[in-house]
Structure formats: structure tokens, C-alpha cells
PDB file of C-alpha atoms in Angstrom:
ATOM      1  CA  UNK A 281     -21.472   3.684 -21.657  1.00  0.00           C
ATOM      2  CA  UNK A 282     -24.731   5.030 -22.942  1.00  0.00           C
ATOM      3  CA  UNK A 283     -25.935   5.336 -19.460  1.00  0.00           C
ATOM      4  CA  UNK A 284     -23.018   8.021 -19.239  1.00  0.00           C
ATOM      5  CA  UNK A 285     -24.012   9.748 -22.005  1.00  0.00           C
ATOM      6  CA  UNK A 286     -27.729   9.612 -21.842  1.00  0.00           C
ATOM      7  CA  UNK A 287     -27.872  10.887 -18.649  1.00  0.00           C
ATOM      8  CA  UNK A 288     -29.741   7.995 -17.058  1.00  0.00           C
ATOM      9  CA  UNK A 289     -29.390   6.848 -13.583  1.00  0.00           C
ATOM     10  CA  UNK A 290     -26.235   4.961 -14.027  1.00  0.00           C
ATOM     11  CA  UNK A 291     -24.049   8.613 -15.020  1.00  0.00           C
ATOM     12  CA  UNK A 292     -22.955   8.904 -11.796  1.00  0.00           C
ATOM     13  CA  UNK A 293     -21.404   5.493 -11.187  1.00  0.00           C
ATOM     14  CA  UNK A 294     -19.526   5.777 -14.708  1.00  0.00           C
ATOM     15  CA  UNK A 295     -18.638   8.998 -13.968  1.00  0.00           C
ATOM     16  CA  UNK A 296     -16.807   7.915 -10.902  1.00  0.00           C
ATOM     17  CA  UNK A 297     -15.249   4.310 -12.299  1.00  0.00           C
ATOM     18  CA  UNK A 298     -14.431   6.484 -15.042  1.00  0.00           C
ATOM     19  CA  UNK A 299     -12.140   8.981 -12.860  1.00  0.00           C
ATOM     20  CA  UNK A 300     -11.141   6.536 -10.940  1.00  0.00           C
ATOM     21  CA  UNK A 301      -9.411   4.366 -13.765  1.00  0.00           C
ATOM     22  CA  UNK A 302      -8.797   6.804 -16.157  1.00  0.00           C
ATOM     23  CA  UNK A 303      -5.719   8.208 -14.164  1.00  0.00           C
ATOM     24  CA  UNK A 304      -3.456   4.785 -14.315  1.00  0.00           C
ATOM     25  CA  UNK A 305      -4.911   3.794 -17.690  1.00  0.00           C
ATOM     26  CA  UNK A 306      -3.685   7.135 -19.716  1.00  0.00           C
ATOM     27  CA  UNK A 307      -0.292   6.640 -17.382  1.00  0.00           C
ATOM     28  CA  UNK A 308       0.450   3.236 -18.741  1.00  0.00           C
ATOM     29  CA  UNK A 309      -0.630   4.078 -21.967  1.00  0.00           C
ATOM     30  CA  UNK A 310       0.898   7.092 -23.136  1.00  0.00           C
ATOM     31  CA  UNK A 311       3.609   7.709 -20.239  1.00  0.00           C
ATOM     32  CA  UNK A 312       6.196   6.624 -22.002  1.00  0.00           C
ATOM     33  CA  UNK A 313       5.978   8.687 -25.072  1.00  0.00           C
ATOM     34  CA  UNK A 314       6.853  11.895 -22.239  1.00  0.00           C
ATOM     35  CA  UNK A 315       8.984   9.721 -20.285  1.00  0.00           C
ATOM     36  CA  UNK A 316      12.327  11.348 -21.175  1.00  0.00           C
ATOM     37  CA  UNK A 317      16.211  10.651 -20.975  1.00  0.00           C
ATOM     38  CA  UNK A 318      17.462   9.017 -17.578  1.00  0.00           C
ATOM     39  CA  UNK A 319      19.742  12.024 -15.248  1.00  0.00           C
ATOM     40  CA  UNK A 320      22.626   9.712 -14.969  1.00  0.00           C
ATOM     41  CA  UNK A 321      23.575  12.488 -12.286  1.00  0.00           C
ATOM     42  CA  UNK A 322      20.869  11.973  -9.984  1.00  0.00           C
ATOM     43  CA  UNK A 323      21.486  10.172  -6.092  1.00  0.00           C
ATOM     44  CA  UNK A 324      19.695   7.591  -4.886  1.00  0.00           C
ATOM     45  CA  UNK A 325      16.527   8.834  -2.051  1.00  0.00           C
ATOM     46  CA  UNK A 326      16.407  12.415  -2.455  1.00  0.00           C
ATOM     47  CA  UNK A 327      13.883  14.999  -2.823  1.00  0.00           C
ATOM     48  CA  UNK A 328      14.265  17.621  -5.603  1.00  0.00           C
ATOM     49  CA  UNK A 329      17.318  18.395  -7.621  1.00  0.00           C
ATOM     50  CA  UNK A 330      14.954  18.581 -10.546  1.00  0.00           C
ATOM     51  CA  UNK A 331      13.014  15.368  -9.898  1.00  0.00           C
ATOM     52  CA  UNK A 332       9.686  16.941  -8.671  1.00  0.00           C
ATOM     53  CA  UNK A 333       8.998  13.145  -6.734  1.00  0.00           C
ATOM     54  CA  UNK A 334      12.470  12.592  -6.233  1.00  0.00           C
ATOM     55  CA  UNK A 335      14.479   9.663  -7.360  1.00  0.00           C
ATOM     56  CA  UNK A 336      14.287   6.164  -6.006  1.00  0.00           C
ATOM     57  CA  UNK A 337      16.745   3.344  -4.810  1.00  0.00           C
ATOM     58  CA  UNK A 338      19.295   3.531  -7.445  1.00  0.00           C
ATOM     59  CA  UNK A 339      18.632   7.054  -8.363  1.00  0.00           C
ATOM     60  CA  UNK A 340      16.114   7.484 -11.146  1.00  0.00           C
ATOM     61  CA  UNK A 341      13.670  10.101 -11.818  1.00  0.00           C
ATOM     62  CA  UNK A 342      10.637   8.199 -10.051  1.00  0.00           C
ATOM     63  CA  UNK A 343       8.316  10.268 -12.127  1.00  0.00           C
ATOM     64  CA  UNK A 344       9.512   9.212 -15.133  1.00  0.00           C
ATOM     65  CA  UNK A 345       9.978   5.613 -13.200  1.00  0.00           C
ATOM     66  CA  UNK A 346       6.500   5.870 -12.862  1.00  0.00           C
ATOM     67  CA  UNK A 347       5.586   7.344 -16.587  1.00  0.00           C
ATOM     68  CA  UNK A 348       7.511   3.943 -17.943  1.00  0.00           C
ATOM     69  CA  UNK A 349       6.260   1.099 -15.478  1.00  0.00           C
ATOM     70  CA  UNK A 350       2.389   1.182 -15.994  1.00  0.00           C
ATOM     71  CA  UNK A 351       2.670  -0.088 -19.246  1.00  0.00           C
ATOM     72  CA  UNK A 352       3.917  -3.423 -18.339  1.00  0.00           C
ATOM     73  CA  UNK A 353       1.340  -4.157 -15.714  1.00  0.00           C
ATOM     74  CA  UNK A 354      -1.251  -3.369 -17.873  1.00  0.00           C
ATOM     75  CA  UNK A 355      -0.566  -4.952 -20.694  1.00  0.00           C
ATOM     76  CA  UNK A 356       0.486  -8.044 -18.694  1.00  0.00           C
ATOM     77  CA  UNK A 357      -2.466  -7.975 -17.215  1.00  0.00           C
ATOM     78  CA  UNK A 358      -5.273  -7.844 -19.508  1.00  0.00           C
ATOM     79  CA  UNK A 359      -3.124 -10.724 -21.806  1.00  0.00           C
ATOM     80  CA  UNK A 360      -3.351 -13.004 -19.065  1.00  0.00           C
ATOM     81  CA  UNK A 361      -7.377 -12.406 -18.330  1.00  0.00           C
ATOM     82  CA  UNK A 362      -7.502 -12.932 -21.874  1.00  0.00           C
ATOM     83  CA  UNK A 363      -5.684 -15.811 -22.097  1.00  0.00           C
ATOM     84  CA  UNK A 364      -7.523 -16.995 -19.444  1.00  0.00           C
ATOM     85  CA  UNK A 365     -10.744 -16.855 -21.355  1.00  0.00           C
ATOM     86  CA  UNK A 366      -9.590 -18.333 -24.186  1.00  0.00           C
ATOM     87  CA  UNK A 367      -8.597 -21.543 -22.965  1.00  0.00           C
ATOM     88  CA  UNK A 368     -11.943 -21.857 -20.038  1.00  0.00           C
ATOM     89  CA  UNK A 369     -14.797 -20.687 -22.531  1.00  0.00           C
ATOM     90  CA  UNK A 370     -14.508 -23.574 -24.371  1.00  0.00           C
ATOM     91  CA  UNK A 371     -13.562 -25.853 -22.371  1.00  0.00           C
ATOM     92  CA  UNK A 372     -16.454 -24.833 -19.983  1.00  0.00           C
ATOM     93  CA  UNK A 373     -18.801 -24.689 -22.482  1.00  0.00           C
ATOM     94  CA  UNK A 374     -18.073 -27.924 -24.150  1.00  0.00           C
ATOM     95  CA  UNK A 375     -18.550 -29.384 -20.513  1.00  0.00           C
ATOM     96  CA  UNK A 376     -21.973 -27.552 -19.805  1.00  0.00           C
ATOM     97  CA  UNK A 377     -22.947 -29.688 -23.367  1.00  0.00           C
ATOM     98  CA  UNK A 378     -21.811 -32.417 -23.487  1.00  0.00           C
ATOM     99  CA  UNK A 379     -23.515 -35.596 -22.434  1.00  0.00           C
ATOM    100  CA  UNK A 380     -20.955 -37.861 -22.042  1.00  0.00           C
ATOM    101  CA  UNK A 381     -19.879 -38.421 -18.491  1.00  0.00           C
ATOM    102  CA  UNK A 382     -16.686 -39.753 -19.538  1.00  0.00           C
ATOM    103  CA  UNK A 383     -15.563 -36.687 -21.694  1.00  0.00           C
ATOM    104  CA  UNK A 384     -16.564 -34.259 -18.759  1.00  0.00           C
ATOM    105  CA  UNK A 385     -14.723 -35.565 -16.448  1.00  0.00           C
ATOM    106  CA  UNK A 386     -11.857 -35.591 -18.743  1.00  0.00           C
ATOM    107  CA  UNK A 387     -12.131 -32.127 -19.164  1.00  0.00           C
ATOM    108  CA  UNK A 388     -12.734 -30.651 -15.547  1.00  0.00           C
ATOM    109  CA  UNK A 389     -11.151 -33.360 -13.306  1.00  0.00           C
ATOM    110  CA  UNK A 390      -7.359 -32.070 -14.005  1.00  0.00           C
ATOM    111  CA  UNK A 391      -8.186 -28.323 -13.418  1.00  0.00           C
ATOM    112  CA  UNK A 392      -9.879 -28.995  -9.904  1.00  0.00           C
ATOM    113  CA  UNK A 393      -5.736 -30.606  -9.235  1.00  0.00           C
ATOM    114  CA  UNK A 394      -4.971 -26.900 -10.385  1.00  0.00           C
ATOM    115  CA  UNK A 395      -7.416 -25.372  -8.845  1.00  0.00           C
ATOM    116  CA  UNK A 396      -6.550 -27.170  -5.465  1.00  0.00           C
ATOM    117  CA  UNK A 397      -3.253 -25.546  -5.484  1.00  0.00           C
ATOM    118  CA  UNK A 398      -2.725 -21.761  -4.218  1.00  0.00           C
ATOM    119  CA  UNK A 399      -2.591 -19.554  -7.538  1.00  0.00           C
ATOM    120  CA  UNK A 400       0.439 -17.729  -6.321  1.00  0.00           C
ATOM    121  CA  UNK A 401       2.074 -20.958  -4.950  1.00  0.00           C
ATOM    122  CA  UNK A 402       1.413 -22.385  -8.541  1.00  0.00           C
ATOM    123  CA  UNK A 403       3.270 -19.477 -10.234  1.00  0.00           C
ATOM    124  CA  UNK A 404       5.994 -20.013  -7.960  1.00  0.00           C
ATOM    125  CA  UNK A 405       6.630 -23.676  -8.661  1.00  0.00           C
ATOM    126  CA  UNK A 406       5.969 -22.985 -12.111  1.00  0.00           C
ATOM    127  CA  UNK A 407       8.769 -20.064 -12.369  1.00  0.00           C
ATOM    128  CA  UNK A 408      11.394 -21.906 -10.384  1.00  0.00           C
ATOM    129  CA  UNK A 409      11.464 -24.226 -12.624  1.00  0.00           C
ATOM    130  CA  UNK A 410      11.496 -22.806 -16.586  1.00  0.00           C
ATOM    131  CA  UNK A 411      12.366 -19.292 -15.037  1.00  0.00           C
ATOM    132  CA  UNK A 412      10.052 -17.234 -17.038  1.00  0.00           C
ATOM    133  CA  UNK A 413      10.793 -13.762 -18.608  1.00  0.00           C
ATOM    134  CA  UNK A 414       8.671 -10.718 -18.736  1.00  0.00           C
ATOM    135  CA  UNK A 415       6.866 -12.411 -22.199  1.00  0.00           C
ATOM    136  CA  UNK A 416       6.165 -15.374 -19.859  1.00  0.00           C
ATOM    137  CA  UNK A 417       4.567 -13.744 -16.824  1.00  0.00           C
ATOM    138  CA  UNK A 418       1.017 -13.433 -18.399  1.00  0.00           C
ATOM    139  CA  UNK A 419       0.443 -17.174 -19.160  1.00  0.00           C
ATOM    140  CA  UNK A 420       1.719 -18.634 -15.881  1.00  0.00           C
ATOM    141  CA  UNK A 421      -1.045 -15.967 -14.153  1.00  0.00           C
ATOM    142  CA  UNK A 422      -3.584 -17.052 -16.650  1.00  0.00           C
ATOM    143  CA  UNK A 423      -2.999 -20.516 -16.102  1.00  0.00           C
ATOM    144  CA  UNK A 424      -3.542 -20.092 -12.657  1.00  0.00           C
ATOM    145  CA  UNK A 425      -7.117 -18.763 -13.138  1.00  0.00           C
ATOM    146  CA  UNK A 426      -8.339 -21.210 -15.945  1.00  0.00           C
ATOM    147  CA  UNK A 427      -9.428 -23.835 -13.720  1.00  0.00           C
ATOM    148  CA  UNK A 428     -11.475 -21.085 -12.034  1.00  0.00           C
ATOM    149  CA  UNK A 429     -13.196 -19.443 -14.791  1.00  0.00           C
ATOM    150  CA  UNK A 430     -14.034 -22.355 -16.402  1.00  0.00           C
ATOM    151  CA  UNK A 431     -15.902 -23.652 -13.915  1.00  0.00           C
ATOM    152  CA  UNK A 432     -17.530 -20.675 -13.559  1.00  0.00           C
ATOM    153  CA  UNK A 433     -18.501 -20.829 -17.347  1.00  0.00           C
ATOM    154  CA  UNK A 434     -19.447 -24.772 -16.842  1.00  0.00           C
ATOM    155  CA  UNK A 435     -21.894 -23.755 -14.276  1.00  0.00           C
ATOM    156  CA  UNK A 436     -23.222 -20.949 -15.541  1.00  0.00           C
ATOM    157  CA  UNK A 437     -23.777 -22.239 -19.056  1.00  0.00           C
ATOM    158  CA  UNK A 438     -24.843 -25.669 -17.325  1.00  0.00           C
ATOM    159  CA  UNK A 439     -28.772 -24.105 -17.374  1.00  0.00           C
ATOM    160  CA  UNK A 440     -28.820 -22.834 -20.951  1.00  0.00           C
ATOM    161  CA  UNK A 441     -27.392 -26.168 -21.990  1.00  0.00           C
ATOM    162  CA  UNK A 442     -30.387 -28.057 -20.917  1.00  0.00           C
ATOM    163  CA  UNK A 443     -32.894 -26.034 -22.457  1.00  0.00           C
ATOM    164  CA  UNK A 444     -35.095 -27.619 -25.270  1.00  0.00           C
ATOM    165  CA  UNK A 445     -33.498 -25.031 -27.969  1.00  0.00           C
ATOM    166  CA  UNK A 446     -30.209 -26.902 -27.508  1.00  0.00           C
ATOM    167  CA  UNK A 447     -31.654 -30.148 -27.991  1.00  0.00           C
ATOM    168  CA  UNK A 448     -33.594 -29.123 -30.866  1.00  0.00           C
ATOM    169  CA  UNK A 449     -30.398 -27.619 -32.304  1.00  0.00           C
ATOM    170  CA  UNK A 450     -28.366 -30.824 -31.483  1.00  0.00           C
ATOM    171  CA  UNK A 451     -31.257 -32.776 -33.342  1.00  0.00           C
ATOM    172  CA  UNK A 452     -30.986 -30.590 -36.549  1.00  0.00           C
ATOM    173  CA  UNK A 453     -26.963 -31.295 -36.683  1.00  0.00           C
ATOM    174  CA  UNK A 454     -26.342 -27.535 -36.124  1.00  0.00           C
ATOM    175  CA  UNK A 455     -22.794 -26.926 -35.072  1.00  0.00           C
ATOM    176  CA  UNK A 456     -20.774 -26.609 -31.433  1.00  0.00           C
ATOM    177  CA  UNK A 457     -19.792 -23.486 -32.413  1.00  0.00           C
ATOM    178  CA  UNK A 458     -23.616 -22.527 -33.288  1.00  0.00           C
ATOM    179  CA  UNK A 459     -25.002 -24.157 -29.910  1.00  0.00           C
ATOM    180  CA  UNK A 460     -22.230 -23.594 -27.954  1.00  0.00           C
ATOM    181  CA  UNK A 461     -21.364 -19.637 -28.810  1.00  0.00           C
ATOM    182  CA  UNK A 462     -24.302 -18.102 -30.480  1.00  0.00           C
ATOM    183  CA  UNK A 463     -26.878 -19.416 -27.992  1.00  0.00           C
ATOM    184  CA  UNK A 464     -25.508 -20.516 -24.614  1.00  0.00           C
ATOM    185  CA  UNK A 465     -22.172 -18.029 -24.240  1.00  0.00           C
ATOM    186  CA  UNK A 466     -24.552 -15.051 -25.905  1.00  0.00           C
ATOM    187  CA  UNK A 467     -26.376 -16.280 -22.320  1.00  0.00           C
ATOM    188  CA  UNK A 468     -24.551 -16.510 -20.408  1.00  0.00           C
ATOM    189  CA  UNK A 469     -22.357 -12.906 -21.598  1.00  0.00           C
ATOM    190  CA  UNK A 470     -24.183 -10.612 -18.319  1.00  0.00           C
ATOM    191  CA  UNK A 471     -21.901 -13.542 -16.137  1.00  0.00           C
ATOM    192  CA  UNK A 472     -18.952 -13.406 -17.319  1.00  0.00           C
ATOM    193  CA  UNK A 473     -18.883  -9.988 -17.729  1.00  0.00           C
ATOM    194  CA  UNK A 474     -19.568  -9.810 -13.912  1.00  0.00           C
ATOM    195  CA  UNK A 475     -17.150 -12.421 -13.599  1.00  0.00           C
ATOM    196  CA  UNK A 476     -14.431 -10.062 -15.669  1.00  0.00           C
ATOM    197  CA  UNK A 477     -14.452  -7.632 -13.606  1.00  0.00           C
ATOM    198  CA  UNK A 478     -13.557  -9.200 -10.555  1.00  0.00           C
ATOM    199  CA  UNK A 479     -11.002 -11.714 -12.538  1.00  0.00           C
ATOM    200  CA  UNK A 480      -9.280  -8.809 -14.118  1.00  0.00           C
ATOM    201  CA  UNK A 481      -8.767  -7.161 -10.031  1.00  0.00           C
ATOM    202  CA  UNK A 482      -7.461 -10.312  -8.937  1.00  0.00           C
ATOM    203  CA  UNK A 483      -4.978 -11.134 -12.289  1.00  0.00           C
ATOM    204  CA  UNK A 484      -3.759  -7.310 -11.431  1.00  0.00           C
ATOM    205  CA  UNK A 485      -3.077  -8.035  -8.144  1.00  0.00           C
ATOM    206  CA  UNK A 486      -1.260 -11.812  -9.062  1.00  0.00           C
ATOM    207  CA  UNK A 487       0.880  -9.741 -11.401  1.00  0.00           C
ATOM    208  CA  UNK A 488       1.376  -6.957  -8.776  1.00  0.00           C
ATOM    209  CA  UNK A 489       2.329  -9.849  -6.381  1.00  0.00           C
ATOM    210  CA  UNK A 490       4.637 -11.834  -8.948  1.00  0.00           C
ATOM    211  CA  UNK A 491       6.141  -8.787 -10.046  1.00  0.00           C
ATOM    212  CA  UNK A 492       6.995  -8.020  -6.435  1.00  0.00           C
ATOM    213  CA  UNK A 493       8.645 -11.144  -5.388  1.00  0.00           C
ATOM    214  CA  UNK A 494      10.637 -10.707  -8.352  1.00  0.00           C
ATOM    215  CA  UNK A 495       9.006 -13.461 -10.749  1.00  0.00           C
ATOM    216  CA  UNK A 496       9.303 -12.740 -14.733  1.00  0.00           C
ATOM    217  CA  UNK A 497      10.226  -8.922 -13.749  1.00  0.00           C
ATOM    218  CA  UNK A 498      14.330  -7.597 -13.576  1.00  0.00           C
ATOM    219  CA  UNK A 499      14.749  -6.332 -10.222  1.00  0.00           C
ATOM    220  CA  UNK A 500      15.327  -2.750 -11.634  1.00  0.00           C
ATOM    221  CA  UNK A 501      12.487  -2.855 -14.296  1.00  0.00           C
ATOM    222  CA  UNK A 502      10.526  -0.001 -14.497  1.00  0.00           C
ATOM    223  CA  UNK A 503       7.525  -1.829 -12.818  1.00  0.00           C
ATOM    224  CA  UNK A 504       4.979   0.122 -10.636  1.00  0.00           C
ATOM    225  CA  UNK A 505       5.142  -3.280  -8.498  1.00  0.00           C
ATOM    226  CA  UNK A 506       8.604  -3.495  -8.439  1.00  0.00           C
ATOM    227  CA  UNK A 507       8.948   0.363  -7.382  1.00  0.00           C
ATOM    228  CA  UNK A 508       6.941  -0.401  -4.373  1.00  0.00           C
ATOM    229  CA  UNK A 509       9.052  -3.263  -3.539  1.00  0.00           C
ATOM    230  CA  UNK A 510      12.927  -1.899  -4.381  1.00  0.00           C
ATOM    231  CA  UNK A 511      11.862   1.588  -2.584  1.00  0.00           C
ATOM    232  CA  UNK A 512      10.399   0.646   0.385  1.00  0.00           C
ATOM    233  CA  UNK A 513      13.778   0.621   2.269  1.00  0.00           C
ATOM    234  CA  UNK A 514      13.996   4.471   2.030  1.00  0.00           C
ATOM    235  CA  UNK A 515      10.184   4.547   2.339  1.00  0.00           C
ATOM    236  CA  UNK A 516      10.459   7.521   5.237  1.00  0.00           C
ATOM    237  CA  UNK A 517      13.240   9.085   3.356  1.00  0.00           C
ATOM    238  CA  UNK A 518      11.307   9.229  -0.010  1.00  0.00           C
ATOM    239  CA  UNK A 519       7.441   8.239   0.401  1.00  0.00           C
ATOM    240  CA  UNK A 520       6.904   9.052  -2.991  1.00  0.00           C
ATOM    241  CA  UNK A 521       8.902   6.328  -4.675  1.00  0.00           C
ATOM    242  CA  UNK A 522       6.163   4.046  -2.930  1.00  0.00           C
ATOM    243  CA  UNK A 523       3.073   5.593  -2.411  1.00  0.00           C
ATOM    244  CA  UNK A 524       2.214   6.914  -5.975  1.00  0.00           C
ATOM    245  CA  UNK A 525       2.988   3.494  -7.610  1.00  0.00           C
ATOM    246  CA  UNK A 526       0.899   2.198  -5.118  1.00  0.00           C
ATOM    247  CA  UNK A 527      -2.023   4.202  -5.397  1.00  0.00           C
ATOM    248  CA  UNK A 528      -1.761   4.103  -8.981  1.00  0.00           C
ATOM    249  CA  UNK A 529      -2.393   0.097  -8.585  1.00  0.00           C
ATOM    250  CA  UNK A 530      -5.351   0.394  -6.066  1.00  0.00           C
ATOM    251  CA  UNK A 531      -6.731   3.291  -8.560  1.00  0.00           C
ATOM    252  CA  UNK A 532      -6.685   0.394 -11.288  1.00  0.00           C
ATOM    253  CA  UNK A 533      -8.037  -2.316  -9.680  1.00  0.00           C
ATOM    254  CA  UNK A 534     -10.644  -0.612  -7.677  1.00  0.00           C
ATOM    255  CA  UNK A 535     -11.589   1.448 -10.922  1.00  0.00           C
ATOM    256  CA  UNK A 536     -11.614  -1.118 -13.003  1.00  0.00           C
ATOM    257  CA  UNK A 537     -13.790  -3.394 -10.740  1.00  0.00           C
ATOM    258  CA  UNK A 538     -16.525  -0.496 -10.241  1.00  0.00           C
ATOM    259  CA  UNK A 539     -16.592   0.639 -13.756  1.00  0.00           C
ATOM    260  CA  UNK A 540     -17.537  -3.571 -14.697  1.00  0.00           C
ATOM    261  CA  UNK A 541     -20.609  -2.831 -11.878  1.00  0.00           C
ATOM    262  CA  UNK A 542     -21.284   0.477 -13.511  1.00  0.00           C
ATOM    263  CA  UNK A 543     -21.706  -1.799 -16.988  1.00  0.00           C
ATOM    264  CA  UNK A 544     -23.605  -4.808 -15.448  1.00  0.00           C
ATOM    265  CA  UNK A 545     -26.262  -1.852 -13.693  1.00  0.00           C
ATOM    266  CA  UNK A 546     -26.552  -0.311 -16.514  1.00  0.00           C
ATOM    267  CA  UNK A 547     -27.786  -3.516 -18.800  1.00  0.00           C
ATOM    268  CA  UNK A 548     -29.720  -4.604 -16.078  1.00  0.00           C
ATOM    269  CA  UNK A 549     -31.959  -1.121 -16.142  1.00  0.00           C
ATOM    270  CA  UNK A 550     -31.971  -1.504 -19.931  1.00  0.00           C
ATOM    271  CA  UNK A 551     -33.397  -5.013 -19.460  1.00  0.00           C
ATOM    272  CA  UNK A 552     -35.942  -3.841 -17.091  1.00  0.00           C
ATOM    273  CA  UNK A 553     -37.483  -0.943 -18.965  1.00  0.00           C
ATOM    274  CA  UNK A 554     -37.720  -3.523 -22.071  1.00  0.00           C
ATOM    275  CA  UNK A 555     -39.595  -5.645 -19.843  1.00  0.00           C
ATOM    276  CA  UNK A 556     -41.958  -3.380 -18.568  1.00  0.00           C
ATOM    277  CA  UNK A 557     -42.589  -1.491 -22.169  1.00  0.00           C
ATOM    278  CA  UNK A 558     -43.147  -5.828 -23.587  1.00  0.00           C
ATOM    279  CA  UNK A 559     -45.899  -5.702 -20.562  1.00  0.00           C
ATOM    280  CA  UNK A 560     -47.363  -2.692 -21.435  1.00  0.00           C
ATOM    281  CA  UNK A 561     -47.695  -2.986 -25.442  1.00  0.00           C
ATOM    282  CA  UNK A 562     -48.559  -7.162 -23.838  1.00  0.00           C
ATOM    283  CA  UNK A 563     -51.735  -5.314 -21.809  1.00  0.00           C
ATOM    284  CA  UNK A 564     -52.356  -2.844 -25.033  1.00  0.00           C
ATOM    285  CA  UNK A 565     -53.077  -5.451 -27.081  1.00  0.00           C
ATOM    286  CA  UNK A 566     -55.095  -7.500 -24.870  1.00  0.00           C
ATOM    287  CA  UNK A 567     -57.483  -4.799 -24.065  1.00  0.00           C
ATOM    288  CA  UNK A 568     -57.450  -3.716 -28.146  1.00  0.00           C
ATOM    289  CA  UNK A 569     -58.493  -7.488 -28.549  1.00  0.00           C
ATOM    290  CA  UNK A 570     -61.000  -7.445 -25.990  1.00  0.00           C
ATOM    291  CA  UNK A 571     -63.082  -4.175 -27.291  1.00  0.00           C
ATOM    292  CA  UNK A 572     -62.345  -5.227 -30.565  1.00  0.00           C
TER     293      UNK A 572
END
């Protein structure tokens, strides 16, 4: 964010994330504190009558439709990336250092059977047979990307493992939690904020899909994925009913995605200008040495 507010290179790139995202974000957030009472008058597929976007399949406002069905795709969302993270960190880090063969293949060996299996396919099987509700929707997409992520952590942590600052650690009797999380995840943070941003685009479009084929989601919840999906039968009779929702999903993902870059740009600038001013006070003292 500073890079926004300083005025450095990276402005522009927040700036646009920024107005991309900010749109479905403050929609799903605070929509449905304007949302409104239902007009139990209204017909299904029209234009007008008061509805400014017309109603939708069963005829509801589809403004306020839209208003009241950001918030669960959100929310479900970001729980499942979250959830996601909670259970792969550890286990990915524990595999990066550990040095017991035995123990490592304990812990990755049954996610690569997950990971082998189609995440949608896996919430699928998973949902025909406990039948989840809305409350259940966020861990059956997160446990579809754990075996992903923490591989991802395994092998990115796998380097900062090996280094002799672990081993020293390890000989001192310091901690997991001190080894593990203060000094390989703090190194491995630039990667899985990378990783975040492209894990939290594809859990929005799982629950997009899930939520479309009707999994953990009423098929007349107020839904942005559902909208698309129950009002694209009268899609040249009402466009609106479909497109907005839509766009309001592509505006999240895509925003989201680019606003994660924005971040990751950013550091890496700030990184580089500490590097160079370290080689220039580095030369400074050299040369203060040498006249000295």
C-alpha cells in the first residue's frame, strides 16, 4: 500500500487493482444493509416496474438480488483460502524440516491421493455424500486445495530448511514453532503471498462453480453464482439478471489477483533500493577505510 500512497512507481498498478476490486468488495460488504424489503408484486423477467435491472427468474428485484448475494461468496471464499492455509503451513513446513523419511512420507503421501483427484470432482463426491450446507461449502473447497498449497509450502520452505541457521537452531533445542515460523515461513512469506493471490482466484472460482451446480447453495439463494445460473434461461429477455453478477465475479477475481502483483512489485522495489543503499554505505565505508 505505501507504494500507493508514496507515489512510487507501483501507484498506478494499485490504483487500478484497487478500482478494479473495490466495486464487488464494498457490494458484498455493505449491500445488504441497503438491500431493502422483497416487492412480492413483482413478475418474473421484466424490465422496469420499479426494478431499475429488472427482476429475475422468480421475480425479485435483481438489484437488490445482487446487493444480498456478494456477501456469501466472499465470505465463503476467503474462509476456505484460509482454511486452506491453516491446515498446509504446517504440515508443509514440518515436511520441509524434518529429517525423518518415514514421517515425510506420512505426511505428503495421502495428499498427492487428493491431489490426484480433480478439485471439483472431489467436492462433488464429497457433497453427494454428507450433503453439505452453506456453513459446509468453505471446507470441502479448502480441502480440495490443501494438498496443493502444501506442497507448495514443502518446496518452497525445503531451501530455508537446509540452511546452517536451522541446524544451529535444532542443535540449541530451540522450538518448531521458533525454526519452523519465525525463520523459514518469515522466508518464505514473498511465496506464499504470490501463491495467495492466485489460490484465492481459483477458491473464488471453485465456489462460483459449486455454487452453480447447486452444491451447499439453495437453488433460490441470493448467490451472485447462483443468479447467473437460475437466470440464464431468460438471459435475452433480461441480460441483466446475468451479466452484472457475472462481471461482478470476474471484477473480484481479476482484481483481487492484480492487486496481490501490485503487493509482491511493490516489496520487490523496496528490497532492491535496500540493496543498492547496503552497497553504497558497503563502498562508503571501504573507501573511508582505505584513506583512513
Amino acid at each position: 500500500m505505501s507504494a500507493y500512497l508514496d507515489g512510487r512507481p507501483g501507484r498506478g498498478a494499485y490504483a487500478f487493482a484497487l478500482a478494479i476490486v473495490a466495486v464487488p468488495l464494498a457490494l458484498a460488504l455493505f449491500g445488504p444493509l441497503f438491500a431493502g424489503a422483497p416487492d412480492p408484486r413483482a413478475t418474473s423477467f421484466t424490465l422496469g416496474g420499479g426494478h431499475w435491472l429488472g427482476t429475475d427468474f422468480v421475480g425479485r428485484d435483481v438489484w437488490r438480488q445482487i446487493l444480498l448475494g456478494g456477501r456469501p461468496v466472499v465470505l465463503t471464499a476467503l474462509a476456505a483460502t484460509a482454511l486452506a492455509y491453516l491446515v498446509a503451513l504446517p504440515i508443509g513446513l514440518t515436511a520441509a524440516l524434518t529429517h525423518r523419511g518415514r514421517l515425510e512420507e506420512l505426511l505428503i503421501r495421502p495428499l498427492d491421493i487428493l491431489l490426484a483427484v480433480p478439485s471439483l470432482l472431489l467436492i462433488l463426491l464429497v457433497a453427494t455424500v454428507f450433503t453439505p450446507g452453506a456453513a459446509g461449502l468453505a471446507p470441502l473447497v479448502a480441502l480440495a486445495n490443501i494438498p496443493d498449497a502444501a506442497r507448495l509450502v514443502r518446496a518452497a520452505a525445503a531451501e530455508a530448511a537446509s540452511r546452517p541457521a536451522v541446524e544451529a537452531m535444532r542443535l540449541q533445542g530451540e522450538t518448531w514453532w521458533r525454526m519452523g515460523v519465525g525463520y523459514v515461513g518469515r522466508s518464505i512469506l514473498r511465496t506464499l503471498a504470490a501463491d495467495a493471490g492466485i489460490r484465492l482466484t481459483g477458491v473464488l472460482y471453485l465456489v462460483a462453480t459449486a455454487a452453480f451446480l447447486g452444491v451447499g447453495v439453495a437453488p433460490d439463494a441470493a448467490d451472485w453464482a447462483v443468479m447467473v445460473d437460475r437466470n440464464r434461461t431468460g438471459l435475452f429477455v433480461q441480460p441483466w439478471a446475468v451479466v452484472v453478477p457475472a462481471l461482478l465475479i470476474v471484477a473480484l477475481t481479476t482484481g483481487s489477483n492484480l492487486l496481490f502483483d501490485a503487493a509482491l512489485d511493490d516489496g520487490g522495489r523496496a528490497e532492491r533500493k535496500n540493496g543498492r543503499a547496503e552497497r553504497k554505505n558497503g563502498r562508503t565505508e571501504r573507501k573511508k577505510g582505505k584513506w583512513t
